[in-house]
Amino acid sequence: MDRLLRLKSVLDLTGLSRSRVYELIAAGAFPAPVKIGARAVAWRASEIAAWIDSRPPARRASGDPGGA
């Protein structure tokens, strides 16, 4: 079973802001969260890792989160 990450962990790992994460989700450029409760969501760790790995190396090294 894939580990689930809450928003704070996703923000820490990606360097993105909360609003940017949701902008990218709306644009189809970031993994969508899964519902884990009536008012709670989380992201699959493997999907976040794949998204991070898909970023150009220069952006990852500089800390620039980039975008869509």
CSV table of C-alpha atoms in Angstrom, one decimal:
chain,number,residue,atom,x,y,z
A,1,MET,CA,0.0,0.0,0.0
A,2,ASP,CA,1.3,3.4,-0.9
A,3,ARG,CA,2.0,5.9,1.9
A,4,LEU,CA,-0.3,8.9,2.0
A,5,LEU,CA,1.0,12.4,2.5
A,6,ARG,CA,-1.0,15.3,4.0
A,7,LEU,CA,-0.8,18.8,2.5
A,8,LYS,CA,2.0,20.0,4.8
A,9,SER,CA,4.3,17.2,3.7
A,10,VAL,CA,3.5,17.8,0.1
A,11,LEU,CA,4.3,21.5,0.5
A,12,ASP,CA,7.6,20.6,2.3
A,13,LEU,CA,8.6,18.1,-0.4
A,14,THR,CA,7.7,20.2,-3.4
A,15,GLY,CA,8.5,23.7,-2.2
A,16,LEU,CA,5.1,24.9,-3.6
A,17,SER,CA,2.6,27.0,-1.9
A,18,ARG,CA,-0.9,25.7,-1.1
A,19,SER,CA,-2.5,27.9,-3.7
A,20,ARG,CA,0.0,26.8,-6.3
A,21,VAL,CA,-0.6,23.1,-5.6
A,22,TYR,CA,-4.3,23.6,-6.2
A,23,GLU,CA,-3.7,25.7,-9.4
A,24,LEU,CA,-1.6,22.9,-10.8
A,25,ILE,CA,-4.2,20.3,-9.9
A,26,ALA,CA,-6.9,22.4,-11.7
A,27,ALA,CA,-4.6,22.6,-14.7
A,28,GLY,CA,-4.0,18.8,-14.7
A,29,ALA,CA,-0.3,19.4,-14.0
A,30,PHE,CA,-0.1,18.0,-10.5
A,31,PRO,CA,-1.4,14.7,-8.9
A,32,ALA,CA,-4.9,15.0,-7.6
A,33,PRO,CA,-5.4,14.2,-3.9
A,34,VAL,CA,-7.5,11.2,-2.7
A,35,LYS,CA,-10.3,11.7,-0.1
A,36,ILE,CA,-9.4,10.0,3.2
A,37,GLY,CA,-12.4,11.4,5.1
A,38,ALA,CA,-15.4,13.7,4.9
A,39,ARG,CA,-13.1,16.8,5.1
A,40,ALA,CA,-9.6,15.4,4.6
A,41,VAL,CA,-7.4,14.6,1.6
A,42,ALA,CA,-4.0,13.2,1.1
A,43,TRP,CA,-1.6,12.5,-1.8
A,44,ARG,CA,0.0,9.2,-2.8
A,45,ALA,CA,3.7,9.4,-2.0
A,46,SER,CA,4.6,7.6,-5.2
A,47,GLU,CA,2.7,10.2,-7.3
A,48,ILE,CA,4.4,13.1,-5.6
A,49,ALA,CA,7.8,11.4,-6.0
A,50,ALA,CA,7.1,10.9,-9.7
A,51,TRP,CA,6.0,14.5,-10.1
A,52,ILE,CA,9.2,15.7,-8.4
A,53,ASP,CA,11.3,13.4,-10.6
A,54,SER,CA,9.6,14.8,-13.7
A,55,ARG,CA,10.8,18.3,-13.0
A,56,PRO,CA,13.8,19.5,-14.9
A,57,PRO,CA,17.0,19.0,-12.9
A,58,ALA,CA,17.9,22.7,-12.9
A,59,ARG,CA,14.6,23.6,-11.3
A,60,ARG,CA,15.0,20.9,-8.7
A,61,ALA,CA,18.5,21.9,-7.8
A,62,SER,CA,17.7,25.6,-7.6
A,63,GLY,CA,14.5,25.1,-5.5
A,64,ASP,CA,12.4,26.7,-8.2
A,65,PRO,CA,9.1,24.8,-8.1
A,66,GLY,CA,8.3,25.8,-11.7
A,67,GLY,CA,4.8,25.1,-12.8
A,68,ALA,CA,2.6,24.2,-15.7
